[in-house]
């Protein structure tokens, strides 16, 4: 069995609570992982003036993967926490894919009426390194009547081509359906450019059925006809919004994992739950650990530990589907630790002898 060095950044709030449970589960299916914890967080920012040290990426570069908890704390603006930790790591490590599987898990209820697991099984591929999330721009004439801000988007050919091609590859592995999120009727330069590149790459994948939908219409499609969708690819902003919407309709962000993927594998990829840090319930032992545990399963799968990843995934579905321990957000009374322990026990039992 291979051994791995994995960094954990538990972050803030319930990020700390659920990361403990994800580590517990992964240790049961893959003994021998060498864990190293980094206390980089908003609380660290309040103490030191920075989310992480200046050499943070260098410290993490030698790890096989990173498990990230939620980040956010009262008194620290969101743009400080995001641009001080998450975005610099994504860019330093070439994690240009944000991968968000969205599915309705057994034993949970969709926010959509009369929708089952067959209707809600999507994969959202979000561009993760450029697009609308750019530092180019600025605030001018602050405090004056003629004050204004400029926020520039950046769409490079290499950035668009690589994320769209990645989405086509994933669609080829699934149902062969790919929908591109655009807004070419409103964004006169960036989205027609995105659409042109999408059309060009589509010609290389004749077996994949494609659609291009304006992002507002696509948001409605996720709510009204999710069964017509399988893989969705979008720019940084569009993918961010659509993936949270899709997670919400499947039962909540507490069930949704994600991966920041470096497909070249020349630097560590980073895995995290989609939910926030929820400081109002932090430390109370009631946070749902499922999303972070499933992020751990994605981490294992990325490392090539497919048997262990499948055991964790199946353990989650069996515990939820059989009425096992569940936290209050899912209508249960279990603590975070009780839910995590049950999943860990089930995952361990599912591993080959």
GROMACS .gro file of C-alpha atoms in nm:
model
  353
    1UNK     CA    1   0.000   0.000   0.000
    2UNK     CA    2   0.135   0.341  -0.094
    3UNK     CA    3   0.201   0.604   0.170
    4UNK     CA    4   0.113   0.969   0.120
    5UNK     CA    5   0.194   1.303   0.273
    6UNK     CA    6  -0.123   1.507   0.298
    7UNK     CA    7  -0.152   1.861   0.431
    8UNK     CA    8  -0.460   1.973   0.619
    9UNK     CA    9  -0.570   2.333   0.658
   10UNK     CA   10  -0.877   2.306   0.886
   11UNK     CA   11  -0.947   2.679   0.857
   12UNK     CA   12  -1.217   2.841   1.064
   13UNK     CA   13  -1.543   2.753   1.235
   14UNK     CA   14  -1.690   2.418   1.143
   15UNK     CA   15  -1.404   2.364   0.900
   16UNK     CA   16  -1.208   2.246   1.202
   17UNK     CA   17  -1.492   2.021   1.322
   18UNK     CA   18  -1.552   1.841   0.992
   19UNK     CA   19  -1.188   1.808   0.892
   20UNK     CA   20  -1.126   1.599   1.203
   21UNK     CA   21  -1.394   1.356   1.084
   22UNK     CA   22  -1.263   1.339   0.728
   23UNK     CA   23  -0.916   1.257   0.856
   24UNK     CA   24  -1.068   0.988   1.081
   25UNK     CA   25  -1.242   0.825   0.785
   26UNK     CA   26  -0.941   0.836   0.554
   27UNK     CA   27  -0.718   0.687   0.821
   28UNK     CA   28  -0.951   0.389   0.846
   29UNK     CA   29  -0.942   0.304   0.476
   30UNK     CA   30  -0.582   0.401   0.405
   31UNK     CA   31  -0.364   0.355   0.715
   32UNK     CA   32  -0.024   0.515   0.710
   33UNK     CA   33  -0.111   0.857   0.572
   34UNK     CA   34   0.129   1.118   0.707
   35UNK     CA   35  -0.079   1.420   0.802
   36UNK     CA   36   0.063   1.769   0.856
   37UNK     CA   37  -0.168   2.040   0.985
   38UNK     CA   38  -0.132   2.412   0.910
   39UNK     CA   39  -0.327   2.662   1.120
   40UNK     CA   40  -0.375   2.915   0.839
   41UNK     CA   41  -0.711   3.084   0.881
   42UNK     CA   42  -0.897   3.409   0.941
   43UNK     CA   43  -0.811   3.379   1.308
   44UNK     CA   44  -0.448   3.357   1.203
   45UNK     CA   45  -0.504   3.672   0.999
   46UNK     CA   46  -0.636   3.855   1.304
   47UNK     CA   47  -0.328   3.748   1.499
   48UNK     CA   48  -0.061   3.802   1.236
   49UNK     CA   49  -0.205   4.019   0.960
   50UNK     CA   50  -0.191   3.744   0.697
   51UNK     CA   51  -0.397   3.437   0.613
   52UNK     CA   52  -0.083   3.233   0.555
   53UNK     CA   53   0.291   3.302   0.555
   54UNK     CA   54   0.447   3.449   0.243
   55UNK     CA   55   0.615   3.115   0.175
   56UNK     CA   56   0.290   2.920   0.224
   57UNK     CA   57   0.284   2.769  -0.127
   58UNK     CA   58   0.646   2.662  -0.094
   59UNK     CA   59   0.567   2.484   0.233
   60UNK     CA   60   0.284   2.291   0.068
   61UNK     CA   61   0.451   2.213  -0.264
   62UNK     CA   62   0.598   1.882  -0.152
   63UNK     CA   63   0.271   1.728  -0.034
   64UNK     CA   64   0.071   1.477  -0.236
   65UNK     CA   65  -0.258   1.657  -0.172
   66UNK     CA   66  -0.423   1.918   0.048
   67UNK     CA   67  -0.744   1.882   0.250
   68UNK     CA   68  -0.887   2.227   0.314
   69UNK     CA   69  -1.153   2.318   0.569
   70UNK     CA   70  -1.393   2.609   0.541
   71UNK     CA   71  -1.253   2.960   0.576
   72UNK     CA   72  -1.434   3.263   0.713
   73UNK     CA   73  -1.462   3.443   1.046
   74UNK     CA   74  -1.651   3.747   1.178
   75UNK     CA   75  -1.447   4.063   1.141
   76UNK     CA   76  -1.251   3.944   0.838
   77UNK     CA   77  -1.399   4.050   0.501
   78UNK     CA   78  -1.456   3.764   0.258
   79UNK     CA   79  -1.228   3.912  -0.005
   80UNK     CA   80  -0.943   3.909   0.248
   81UNK     CA   81  -0.989   3.541   0.330
   82UNK     CA   82  -1.037   3.436  -0.033
   83UNK     CA   83  -0.749   3.630  -0.185
   84UNK     CA   84  -0.523   3.563   0.111
   85UNK     CA   85  -0.538   3.184   0.098
   86UNK     CA   86  -0.759   2.995  -0.142
   87UNK     CA   87  -0.701   3.179  -0.470
   88UNK     CA   88  -0.322   3.210  -0.426
   89UNK     CA   89  -0.297   2.835  -0.363
   90UNK     CA   90  -0.515   2.751  -0.663
   91UNK     CA   91  -0.296   2.959  -0.889
   92UNK     CA   92   0.038   2.862  -0.740
   93UNK     CA   93  -0.039   2.494  -0.795
   94UNK     CA   94  -0.202   2.513  -1.138
   95UNK     CA   95  -0.539   2.400  -1.003
   96UNK     CA   96  -0.732   2.533  -1.300
   97UNK     CA   97  -1.019   2.285  -1.261
   98UNK     CA   98  -1.278   2.324  -0.989
   99UNK     CA   99  -1.469   1.998  -0.997
  100UNK     CA  100  -1.804   1.981  -0.822
  101UNK     CA  101  -2.005   1.658  -0.834
  102UNK     CA  102  -2.367   1.725  -0.742
  103UNK     CA  103  -2.602   1.437  -0.665
  104UNK     CA  104  -2.900   1.350  -0.452
  105UNK     CA  105  -2.776   1.107  -0.189
  106UNK     CA  106  -2.989   0.817  -0.059
  107UNK     CA  107  -3.197   0.907   0.244
  108UNK     CA  108  -3.195   1.278   0.164
  109UNK     CA  109  -3.465   1.492   0.008
  110UNK     CA  110  -3.428   1.733  -0.279
  111UNK     CA  111  -3.557   2.086  -0.252
  112UNK     CA  112  -3.730   2.010  -0.583
  113UNK     CA  113  -4.066   1.839  -0.577
  114UNK     CA  114  -4.088   1.482  -0.708
  115UNK     CA  115  -3.721   1.456  -0.803
  116UNK     CA  116  -3.514   1.146  -0.729
  117UNK     CA  117  -3.153   1.037  -0.752
  118UNK     CA  118  -3.178   0.964  -1.126
  119UNK     CA  119  -3.281   1.324  -1.191
  120UNK     CA  120  -3.006   1.486  -0.986
  121UNK     CA  121  -2.660   1.364  -1.077
  122UNK     CA  122  -2.453   1.642  -1.228
  123UNK     CA  123  -2.087   1.723  -1.267
  124UNK     CA  124  -1.999   2.091  -1.280
  125UNK     CA  125  -1.661   2.182  -1.425
  126UNK     CA  126  -1.566   2.536  -1.329
  127UNK     CA  127  -1.271   2.732  -1.461
  128UNK     CA  128  -1.066   2.803  -1.150
  129UNK     CA  129  -0.781   3.038  -1.229
  130UNK     CA  130  -0.889   3.334  -1.443
  131UNK     CA  131  -1.214   3.466  -1.593
  132UNK     CA  132  -1.410   3.707  -1.377
  133UNK     CA  133  -1.191   3.645  -1.070
  134UNK     CA  134  -0.915   3.881  -1.170
  135UNK     CA  135  -0.707   4.128  -0.972
  136UNK     CA  136  -0.694   4.368  -1.266
  137UNK     CA  137  -0.883   4.688  -1.197
  138UNK     CA  138  -0.906   4.937  -0.916
  139UNK     CA  139  -1.100   5.196  -0.722
  140UNK     CA  140  -1.067   5.553  -0.840
  141UNK     CA  141  -1.152   5.890  -0.686
  142UNK     CA  142  -1.255   5.733  -0.354
  143UNK     CA  143  -1.507   5.931  -0.156
  144UNK     CA  144  -1.577   6.177  -0.437
  145UNK     CA  145  -1.903   6.209  -0.634
  146UNK     CA  146  -1.723   6.080  -0.943
  147UNK     CA  147  -1.589   5.771  -0.764
  148UNK     CA  148  -1.580   5.458  -0.976
  149UNK     CA  149  -1.436   5.109  -0.984
  150UNK     CA  150  -1.302   4.894  -1.268
  151UNK     CA  151  -1.310   4.515  -1.248
  152UNK     CA  152  -1.158   4.339  -1.546
  153UNK     CA  153  -1.214   3.980  -1.656
  154UNK     CA  154  -0.938   3.775  -1.818
  155UNK     CA  155  -1.015   3.499  -2.069
  156UNK     CA  156  -0.704   3.352  -2.230
  157UNK     CA  157  -0.709   3.100  -2.512
  158UNK     CA  158  -0.505   2.850  -2.315
  159UNK     CA  159  -0.729   2.894  -2.009
  160UNK     CA  160  -1.053   2.847  -2.201
  161UNK     CA  161  -0.926   2.561  -2.414
  162UNK     CA  162  -0.792   2.354  -2.128
  163UNK     CA  163  -1.103   2.378  -1.907
  164UNK     CA  164  -1.343   2.315  -2.195
  165UNK     CA  165  -1.140   2.019  -2.319
  166UNK     CA  166  -1.130   1.880  -1.963
  167UNK     CA  167  -1.511   1.904  -1.952
  168UNK     CA  168  -1.543   1.721  -2.284
  169UNK     CA  169  -1.324   1.442  -2.149
  170UNK     CA  170  -1.540   1.406  -1.840
  171UNK     CA  171  -1.858   1.414  -2.048
  172UNK     CA  172  -1.715   1.138  -2.267
  173UNK     CA  173  -1.675   0.923  -1.954
  174UNK     CA  174  -2.033   0.983  -1.841
  175UNK     CA  175  -2.351   1.019  -2.049
  176UNK     CA  176  -2.194   1.210  -2.337
  177UNK     CA  177  -2.388   1.528  -2.260
  178UNK     CA  178  -2.218   1.865  -2.209
  179UNK     CA  179  -2.376   2.205  -2.154
  180UNK     CA  180  -2.174   2.527  -2.167
  181UNK     CA  181  -2.277   2.825  -1.955
  182UNK     CA  182  -2.251   3.150  -2.149
  183UNK     CA  183  -2.392   3.502  -2.153
  184UNK     CA  184  -2.298   3.612  -2.501
  185UNK     CA  185  -2.607   3.830  -2.530
  186UNK     CA  186  -2.476   4.058  -2.256
  187UNK     CA  187  -2.098   4.021  -2.230
  188UNK     CA  188  -1.992   4.131  -2.575
  189UNK     CA  189  -1.628   4.021  -2.575
  190UNK     CA  190  -1.559   3.744  -2.325
  191UNK     CA  191  -1.856   3.517  -2.384
  192UNK     CA  192  -1.856   3.513  -2.765
  193UNK     CA  193  -1.487   3.425  -2.735
  194UNK     CA  194  -1.572   3.143  -2.491
  195UNK     CA  195  -1.845   3.021  -2.727
  196UNK     CA  196  -1.610   3.015  -3.027
  197UNK     CA  197  -1.357   2.806  -2.840
  198UNK     CA  198  -1.630   2.571  -2.715
  199UNK     CA  199  -1.755   2.520  -3.073
  200UNK     CA  200  -1.405   2.452  -3.199
  201UNK     CA  201  -1.333   2.188  -2.937
  202UNK     CA  202  -1.678   2.032  -2.982
  203UNK     CA  203  -1.574   1.936  -3.335
  204UNK     CA  204  -1.309   1.709  -3.180
  205UNK     CA  205  -1.571   1.519  -2.979
  206UNK     CA  206  -1.849   1.421  -3.222
  207UNK     CA  207  -1.987   1.162  -2.978
  208UNK     CA  208  -2.064   1.428  -2.716
  209UNK     CA  209  -2.397   1.606  -2.747
  210UNK     CA  210  -2.355   1.975  -2.669
  211UNK     CA  211  -2.572   2.266  -2.565
  212UNK     CA  212  -2.490   2.629  -2.501
  213UNK     CA  213  -2.724   2.810  -2.264
  214UNK     CA  214  -2.723   3.159  -2.122
  215UNK     CA  215  -2.639   3.128  -1.757
  216UNK     CA  216  -2.973   3.265  -1.638
  217UNK     CA  217  -3.163   3.014  -1.850
  218UNK     CA  218  -2.929   2.740  -1.732
  219UNK     CA  219  -3.001   2.828  -1.370
  220UNK     CA  220  -3.370   2.781  -1.446
  221UNK     CA  221  -3.295   2.453  -1.624
  222UNK     CA  222  -3.120   2.316  -1.314
  223UNK     CA  223  -3.436   2.384  -1.114
  224UNK     CA  224  -3.698   2.286  -1.371
  225UNK     CA  225  -3.532   2.009  -1.574
  226UNK     CA  226  -3.215   1.881  -1.402
  227UNK     CA  227  -3.267   1.542  -1.567
  228UNK     CA  228  -3.175   1.700  -1.903
  229UNK     CA  229  -2.827   1.790  -1.777
  230UNK     CA  230  -2.516   1.588  -1.699
  231UNK     CA  231  -2.186   1.780  -1.728
  232UNK     CA  232  -2.184   2.161  -1.715
  233UNK     CA  233  -1.879   2.374  -1.793
  234UNK     CA  234  -1.857   2.739  -1.703
  235UNK     CA  235  -1.628   3.029  -1.634
  236UNK     CA  236  -1.509   3.106  -1.284
  237UNK     CA  237  -1.806   3.318  -1.178
  238UNK     CA  238  -2.076   3.124  -1.362
  239UNK     CA  239  -1.945   2.789  -1.241
  240UNK     CA  240  -1.931   2.917  -0.884
  241UNK     CA  241  -2.292   3.031  -0.881
  242UNK     CA  242  -2.435   2.733  -1.069
  243UNK     CA  243  -2.259   2.477  -0.852
  244UNK     CA  244  -2.397   2.629  -0.531
  245UNK     CA  245  -2.743   2.640  -0.683
  246UNK     CA  246  -2.719   2.278  -0.792
  247UNK     CA  247  -2.594   2.170  -0.449
  248UNK     CA  248  -2.882   2.353  -0.283
  249UNK     CA  249  -3.147   2.176  -0.487
  250UNK     CA  250  -3.000   1.837  -0.398
  251UNK     CA  251  -3.043   1.893  -0.028
  252UNK     CA  252  -2.792   2.150   0.088
  253UNK     CA  253  -2.430   2.257   0.083
  254UNK     CA  254  -2.356   2.028   0.376
  255UNK     CA  255  -2.352   1.736   0.133
  256UNK     CA  256  -2.146   1.885  -0.150
  257UNK     CA  257  -1.770   1.824  -0.196
  258UNK     CA  258  -1.534   1.983  -0.444
  259UNK     CA  259  -1.184   1.949  -0.579
  260UNK     CA  260  -0.934   2.205  -0.701
  261UNK     CA  261  -0.756   1.988  -0.954
  262UNK     CA  262  -0.415   2.013  -1.116
  263UNK     CA  263  -0.462   1.773  -1.409
  264UNK     CA  264  -0.089   1.774  -1.487
  265UNK     CA  265  -0.020   1.639  -1.136
  266UNK     CA  266   0.300   1.838  -1.110
  267UNK     CA  267   0.175   2.008  -0.793
  268UNK     CA  268  -0.073   1.909  -0.521
  269UNK     CA  269  -0.447   1.929  -0.579
  270UNK     CA  270  -0.671   2.058  -0.301
  271UNK     CA  271  -1.006   1.922  -0.181
  272UNK     CA  272  -1.273   2.091   0.027
  273UNK     CA  273  -1.639   2.099   0.118
  274UNK     CA  274  -1.847   2.361  -0.060
  275UNK     CA  275  -2.010   2.492   0.257
  276UNK     CA  276  -1.886   2.786   0.459
  277UNK     CA  277  -1.741   2.806   0.808
  278UNK     CA  278  -2.075   2.863   0.990
  279UNK     CA  279  -1.914   3.024   1.296
  280UNK     CA  280  -2.251   3.037   1.472
  281UNK     CA  281  -2.246   2.658   1.522
  282UNK     CA  282  -1.871   2.599   1.536
  283UNK     CA  283  -1.752   2.381   1.819
  284UNK     CA  284  -2.102   2.265   1.909
  285UNK     CA  285  -2.060   1.922   1.755
  286UNK     CA  286  -2.359   1.951   1.524
  287UNK     CA  287  -2.196   2.031   1.188
  288UNK     CA  288  -2.257   1.785   0.905
  289UNK     CA  289  -1.925   1.615   0.812
  290UNK     CA  290  -2.054   1.445   0.495
  291UNK     CA  291  -1.931   1.705   0.244
  292UNK     CA  292  -1.580   1.708   0.388
  293UNK     CA  293  -1.572   1.328   0.403
  294UNK     CA  294  -1.678   1.310   0.038
  295UNK     CA  295  -1.407   1.565  -0.043
  296UNK     CA  296  -1.170   1.318   0.119
  297UNK     CA  297  -1.304   1.047  -0.112
  298UNK     CA  298  -1.231   1.273  -0.410
  299UNK     CA  299  -0.879   1.320  -0.275
  300UNK     CA  300  -0.825   0.945  -0.255
  301UNK     CA  301  -0.959   0.893  -0.605
  302UNK     CA  302  -0.726   1.163  -0.739
  303UNK     CA  303  -0.432   0.984  -0.580
  304UNK     CA  304  -0.530   0.663  -0.758
  305UNK     CA  305  -0.664   0.493  -0.444
  306UNK     CA  306  -0.989   0.404  -0.618
  307UNK     CA  307  -1.086   0.113  -0.390
  308UNK     CA  308  -1.050   0.325  -0.076
  309UNK     CA  309  -1.234   0.615  -0.240
  310UNK     CA  310  -1.522   0.388  -0.342
  311UNK     CA  311  -1.543   0.247   0.011
  312UNK     CA  312  -1.578   0.595   0.158
  313UNK     CA  313  -1.837   0.698  -0.100
  314UNK     CA  314  -2.037   0.382  -0.049
  315UNK     CA  315  -2.015   0.415   0.328
  316UNK     CA  316  -2.171   0.761   0.310
  317UNK     CA  317  -2.455   0.640   0.088
  318UNK     CA  318  -2.519   0.335   0.305
  319UNK     CA  319  -2.525   0.529   0.632
  320UNK     CA  320  -2.759   0.794   0.493
  321UNK     CA  321  -2.971   0.545   0.299
  322UNK     CA  322  -3.018   0.308   0.593
  323UNK     CA  323  -3.132   0.576   0.835
  324UNK     CA  324  -2.799   0.578   1.018
  325UNK     CA  325  -2.675   0.864   1.236
  326UNK     CA  326  -2.734   1.203   1.083
  327UNK     CA  327  -2.677   1.554   1.206
  328UNK     CA  328  -2.956   1.806   1.285
  329UNK     CA  329  -2.943   1.972   0.942
  330UNK     CA  330  -3.065   1.640   0.799
  331UNK     CA  331  -3.333   1.599   1.065
  332UNK     CA  332  -3.128   1.380   1.299
  333UNK     CA  333  -2.981   1.412   1.645
  334UNK     CA  334  -2.630   1.274   1.591
  335UNK     CA  335  -2.320   1.473   1.669
  336UNK     CA  336  -2.054   1.548   1.412
  337UNK     CA  337  -1.831   1.285   1.571
  338UNK     CA  338  -2.105   1.020   1.585
  339UNK     CA  339  -2.184   1.065   1.216
  340UNK     CA  340  -1.816   1.058   1.125
  341UNK     CA  341  -1.746   0.749   1.333
  342UNK     CA  342  -2.033   0.556   1.178
  343UNK     CA  343  -1.912   0.639   0.827
  344UNK     CA  344  -1.555   0.546   0.924
  345UNK     CA  345  -1.667   0.211   1.064
  346UNK     CA  346  -1.875   0.134   0.756
  347UNK     CA  347  -1.597   0.237   0.518
  348UNK     CA  348  -1.345   0.021   0.701
  349UNK     CA  349  -1.577  -0.280   0.678
  350UNK     CA  350  -1.612  -0.227   0.303
  351UNK     CA  351  -1.238  -0.246   0.238
  352UNK     CA  352  -1.102  -0.574   0.101
  353UNK     CA  353  -0.942  -0.796   0.364
   0.00000   0.00000   0.00000
